[in-house]
Amino acid sequence: GAVVSQHPSWVICKSGTSVKIECRSLDFQATTMFWYRQFPKQSLMLMATSNEGSKATYEQGVEKDKFLINHASLTLSTLTVTSAHPEDSSFYICSASYTEAFFGQGTRLTVV
Amino acid sequence: GENVEQHPSTLSVQEGDSAVIKCTYSDSASNYFPWYKQELGKRPQLIIDIRSNVGEKKDQRIAVTLNKTAKHFSLHITETQPEDSAVYFCAAPNPRLGAGSYQLTFGKGTKLSVIP
């Protein structure tokens, strides 16, 4: 099947700093990618839709200035968590559409 | 947007018994219904899916049924094994984005425990 690679798998950062997460489709092109967030023992919640060459679409309640999304090529989308705070600690997962939704490995973000 | 309800939230079964998880959705235009298995700290893994032109699909011990009139779909696992223990999520895509766009709304998940 198609492969979506997400990096890093885990990251620890200090409060107030920024963290960038990459999501790559390795063997197919993805004009659209999706970013989800999953808190412990909860479901995956869609944060935003990343569109190649245009602005991302954010779900209600997600701060676009805090979660910066860039989709500069057909195989790469990045999510930057700016001025991270402990409440941003979560599991972030990207996906890209092909014959089905293909998910990255996820990134465990811990803000201390 | 789409609203997906899933129950039960937890399910314990004896090894060898069957497990059934049910989901309902709100948008009658939805036409694709995947089920995912997620182990702790891992990405969701697609285990089976069904499209709206069929009512049932089976893959070995796993089956999914779909009732479009009632807007619900169910996951059936037979002859459960300890390695089936995980969290299972149903999902439905946003039908307004068109075919091939898998922007998903997930159910809240079911933690399945298979007791040896």
Short mmCIF file of C-alpha atoms in Angstrom, two decimals:
data_model
loop_
_atom_site.label_atom_id
_atom_site.label_comp_id
_atom_site.label_asym_id
_atom_site.label_seq_id
_atom_site.Cartn_x
_atom_site.Cartn_y
_atom_site.Cartn_z
CA GLY A 1 0.00 0.00 0.00
CA ALA A 2 0.87 3.67 -0.15
CA VAL A 3 3.17 5.07 2.50
CA VAL A 4 2.91 8.25 4.52
CA SER A 5 5.89 9.09 6.67
CA GLN A 6 5.74 11.50 9.60
CA HIS A 7 8.69 12.94 11.45
CA PRO A 8 9.63 13.17 14.25
CA SER A 9 7.95 10.30 16.08
CA TRP A 10 8.28 12.09 19.37
CA VAL A 11 9.54 15.45 20.54
CA ILE A 12 9.92 17.20 23.86
CA CYS A 13 10.10 20.97 23.86
CA LYS A 14 10.10 23.78 26.33
CA SER A 15 7.07 25.94 26.84
CA GLY A 16 7.13 28.95 24.52
CA THR A 17 9.18 27.33 21.78
CA SER A 18 8.00 26.13 18.37
CA VAL A 19 7.99 22.63 16.94
CA LYS A 20 7.71 21.54 13.31
CA ILE A 21 6.24 18.22 12.27
CA GLU A 22 6.65 16.89 8.74
CA CYS A 23 4.30 14.63 6.81
CA ARG A 24 5.41 13.10 3.52
CA SER A 25 3.65 10.92 1.02
CA LEU A 26 6.47 8.69 -0.21
CA ASP A 27 5.03 7.01 -3.29
CA PHE A 28 2.10 9.11 -4.37
CA GLN A 29 1.19 12.75 -4.75
CA ALA A 30 -1.24 14.31 -2.33
CA THR A 31 -2.84 17.63 -3.13
CA THR A 32 -4.63 17.44 0.19
CA MET A 33 -3.44 16.19 3.54
CA PHE A 34 -5.18 16.21 6.88
CA TRP A 35 -3.91 16.88 10.38
CA TYR A 36 -5.52 15.26 13.41
CA ARG A 37 -4.89 15.57 17.12
CA GLN A 38 -5.50 12.83 19.63
CA PHE A 39 -5.45 13.40 23.38
CA PRO A 40 -4.93 10.40 25.69
CA LYS A 41 -7.82 7.96 25.66
CA GLN A 42 -9.72 10.08 23.17
CA SER A 43 -10.54 9.90 19.51
CA LEU A 44 -8.81 11.54 16.58
CA MET A 45 -10.09 15.04 15.96
CA LEU A 46 -9.56 16.80 12.66
CA MET A 47 -7.59 20.00 13.10
CA ALA A 48 -7.10 21.21 9.57
CA THR A 49 -7.01 20.36 5.90
CA SER A 50 -3.74 21.15 4.17
CA ASN A 51 -4.02 22.15 0.53
CA GLU A 52 -1.03 22.15 -1.80
CA GLY A 53 -0.28 25.65 -3.00
CA SER A 54 -3.00 27.36 -1.00
CA LYS A 55 -4.03 28.17 2.52
CA ALA A 56 -5.04 25.49 4.93
CA THR A 57 -8.61 25.14 6.13
CA TYR A 58 -8.93 24.97 9.90
CA GLU A 59 -11.68 23.36 11.92
CA GLN A 60 -13.71 25.44 14.30
CA GLY A 61 -11.84 26.14 17.50
CA VAL A 62 -8.37 25.50 16.07
CA GLU A 63 -6.14 28.58 16.16
CA LYS A 64 -4.61 29.08 12.75
CA ASP A 65 -1.94 31.42 14.12
CA LYS A 66 -0.83 28.81 16.59
CA PHE A 67 -0.88 25.79 14.29
CA LEU A 68 0.83 26.88 11.10
CA ILE A 69 0.40 24.57 8.15
CA ASN A 70 2.44 24.69 4.98
CA HIS A 71 1.87 22.42 1.99
CA ALA A 72 4.58 23.55 -0.37
CA SER A 73 4.78 20.47 -2.55
CA LEU A 74 2.63 17.55 -3.61
CA THR A 75 4.41 15.25 -1.19
CA LEU A 76 5.07 17.36 1.90
CA SER A 77 2.93 19.11 4.47
CA THR A 78 4.28 20.60 7.68
CA LEU A 79 2.58 21.53 10.92
CA THR A 80 4.32 24.03 13.17
CA VAL A 81 3.09 24.39 16.71
CA THR A 82 4.10 27.91 17.69
CA SER A 83 4.65 29.11 21.23
CA ALA A 84 3.82 25.66 22.53
CA HIS A 85 2.26 25.24 25.94
CA PRO A 86 1.73 22.14 28.08
CA GLU A 87 -1.89 21.92 26.94
CA ASP A 88 -0.63 21.41 23.38
CA SER A 89 0.92 18.13 24.47
CA SER A 90 -0.81 15.50 22.37
CA PHE A 91 -0.45 12.92 19.62
CA TYR A 92 -0.52 14.58 16.19
CA ILE A 93 -1.24 12.44 13.12
CA CYS A 94 -1.34 13.35 9.48
CA SER A 95 -3.08 11.52 6.67
CA ALA A 96 -3.17 11.67 2.91
CA SER A 97 -5.82 10.37 0.56
CA TYR A 98 -5.12 7.81 -2.08
CA THR A 99 -7.25 4.69 -2.45
CA GLU A 100 -8.04 5.16 1.23
CA ALA A 101 -6.74 7.35 4.02
CA PHE A 102 -3.08 6.61 4.74
CA PHE A 103 -1.77 7.76 8.09
CA GLY A 104 1.63 8.84 9.22
CA GLN A 105 3.17 7.19 12.26
CA GLY A 106 2.11 10.08 14.47
CA THR A 107 4.14 12.51 16.58
CA ARG A 108 4.01 12.48 20.34
CA LEU A 109 4.53 16.08 21.44
CA THR A 110 5.33 16.80 25.06
CA VAL A 111 5.66 20.42 26.15
CA VAL A 112 7.42 20.94 29.47
CA GLY B 1 -20.66 18.24 9.05
CA GLU B 2 -20.75 14.53 9.64
CA ASN B 3 -21.49 13.25 13.14
CA VAL B 4 -20.44 9.74 14.07
CA GLU B 5 -21.61 8.00 17.22
CA GLN B 6 -19.97 4.78 18.42
CA HIS B 7 -20.83 2.34 21.16
CA PRO B 8 -19.97 0.69 23.41
CA SER B 9 -16.99 2.61 24.71
CA THR B 10 -15.57 -0.52 26.33
CA LEU B 11 -16.14 -4.17 25.58
CA SER B 12 -14.76 -7.24 27.31
CA VAL B 13 -15.19 -10.68 25.80
CA GLN B 14 -13.83 -14.12 26.48
CA GLU B 15 -11.37 -15.48 23.99
CA GLY B 16 -13.24 -17.25 21.22
CA ASP B 17 -16.42 -15.24 21.64
CA SER B 18 -17.69 -12.65 19.19
CA ALA B 19 -17.50 -8.87 19.54
CA VAL B 20 -19.81 -6.35 17.93
CA ILE B 21 -19.27 -2.60 17.78
CA LYS B 22 -21.88 -0.26 16.35
CA CYS B 23 -21.77 3.18 14.80
CA THR B 24 -24.32 5.61 13.46
CA TYR B 25 -23.73 8.55 11.15
CA SER B 26 -25.73 11.62 10.33
CA ASP B 27 -25.11 12.55 6.69
CA SER B 28 -27.11 10.38 4.31
CA ALA B 29 -24.71 11.33 1.52
CA SER B 30 -21.87 9.44 3.18
CA ASN B 31 -20.81 6.44 1.13
CA TYR B 32 -17.66 5.01 2.68
CA PHE B 33 -17.30 3.51 6.14
CA PRO B 34 -13.91 2.34 7.42
CA TRP B 35 -13.00 0.64 10.66
CA TYR B 36 -9.62 1.16 12.29
CA LYS B 37 -7.68 -0.66 14.95
CA GLN B 38 -5.31 1.43 16.99
CA GLU B 39 -2.74 0.13 19.40
CA LEU B 40 -1.27 2.41 22.03
CA GLY B 41 0.99 5.05 20.52
CA LYS B 42 0.53 3.77 16.98
CA ARG B 43 -1.23 5.02 13.91
CA PRO B 44 -4.76 3.79 13.09
CA GLN B 45 -4.70 0.65 10.99
CA LEU B 46 -7.49 0.06 8.49
CA ILE B 47 -8.96 -3.38 9.15
CA ILE B 48 -12.01 -3.33 6.93
CA ASP B 49 -14.16 -0.87 5.05
CA ILE B 50 -17.44 -0.86 3.20
CA ARG B 51 -18.90 1.30 0.51
CA SER B 52 -22.52 2.18 0.19
CA ASN B 53 -23.29 -0.11 -2.71
CA VAL B 54 -22.96 -3.23 -0.56
CA GLY B 55 -24.59 -4.27 2.69
CA GLU B 56 -21.95 -6.58 4.10
CA LYS B 57 -18.30 -7.34 3.64
CA LYS B 58 -16.26 -10.06 5.26
CA ASP B 59 -12.55 -10.69 5.62
CA GLN B 60 -11.76 -13.86 7.56
CA ARG B 61 -12.83 -13.21 11.16
CA ILE B 62 -13.86 -9.63 10.55
CA ALA B 63 -17.06 -8.39 8.95
CA VAL B 64 -18.79 -5.08 8.52
CA THR B 65 -22.49 -4.57 7.89
CA LEU B 66 -24.14 -1.42 6.63
CA ASN B 67 -27.73 -0.28 6.89
CA LYS B 68 -28.07 2.91 4.87
CA THR B 69 -31.73 3.37 5.70
CA ALA B 70 -31.00 3.44 9.40
CA LYS B 71 -27.62 5.12 8.87
CA HIS B 72 -25.64 2.67 10.91
CA PHE B 73 -22.80 0.24 10.37
CA SER B 74 -21.31 -2.41 12.59
CA LEU B 75 -18.04 -4.27 13.06
CA HIS B 76 -18.20 -7.96 13.86
CA ILE B 77 -15.18 -9.90 15.08
CA THR B 78 -15.63 -13.64 15.48
CA GLU B 79 -13.43 -16.12 17.34
CA THR B 80 -11.71 -13.30 19.18
CA GLN B 81 -8.08 -13.69 20.19
CA PRO B 82 -6.01 -11.79 22.78
CA GLU B 83 -4.20 -9.95 19.99
CA ASP B 84 -7.53 -8.42 18.97
CA SER B 85 -7.35 -6.33 22.16
CA ALA B 86 -7.02 -2.70 21.08
CA VAL B 87 -9.08 0.43 20.53
CA TYR B 88 -11.34 0.33 17.49
CA PHE B 89 -12.65 3.39 15.70
CA CYS B 90 -15.33 3.74 13.10
CA ALA B 91 -15.21 6.72 10.76
CA ALA B 92 -16.98 8.41 7.91
CA PRO B 93 -15.60 10.85 5.36
CA ASN B 94 -16.97 14.27 4.62
CA PRO B 95 -19.18 13.49 1.60
CA ARG B 96 -19.25 17.14 0.56
CA LEU B 97 -15.60 16.99 -0.50
CA GLY B 98 -16.32 14.41 -3.16
CA ALA B 99 -15.14 10.90 -3.84
CA GLY B 100 -11.53 10.17 -3.01
CA SER B 101 -11.20 12.77 -0.28
CA TYR B 102 -10.82 10.92 2.98
CA GLN B 103 -11.32 13.73 5.47
CA LEU B 104 -12.60 11.60 8.31
CA THR B 105 -14.83 12.08 11.30
CA PHE B 106 -14.11 9.39 13.86
CA GLY B 107 -16.30 7.78 16.44
CA LYS B 108 -15.14 8.04 20.04
CA GLY B 109 -13.64 4.58 20.00
CA THR B 110 -14.24 1.22 21.66
CA LYS B 111 -11.64 -0.37 23.88
CA LEU B 112 -11.87 -4.08 23.27
CA SER B 113 -10.37 -6.45 25.80
CA VAL B 114 -10.18 -10.14 24.96
CA ILE B 115 -9.74 -12.20 28.08
CA PRO B 116 -7.70 -15.39 27.63
#
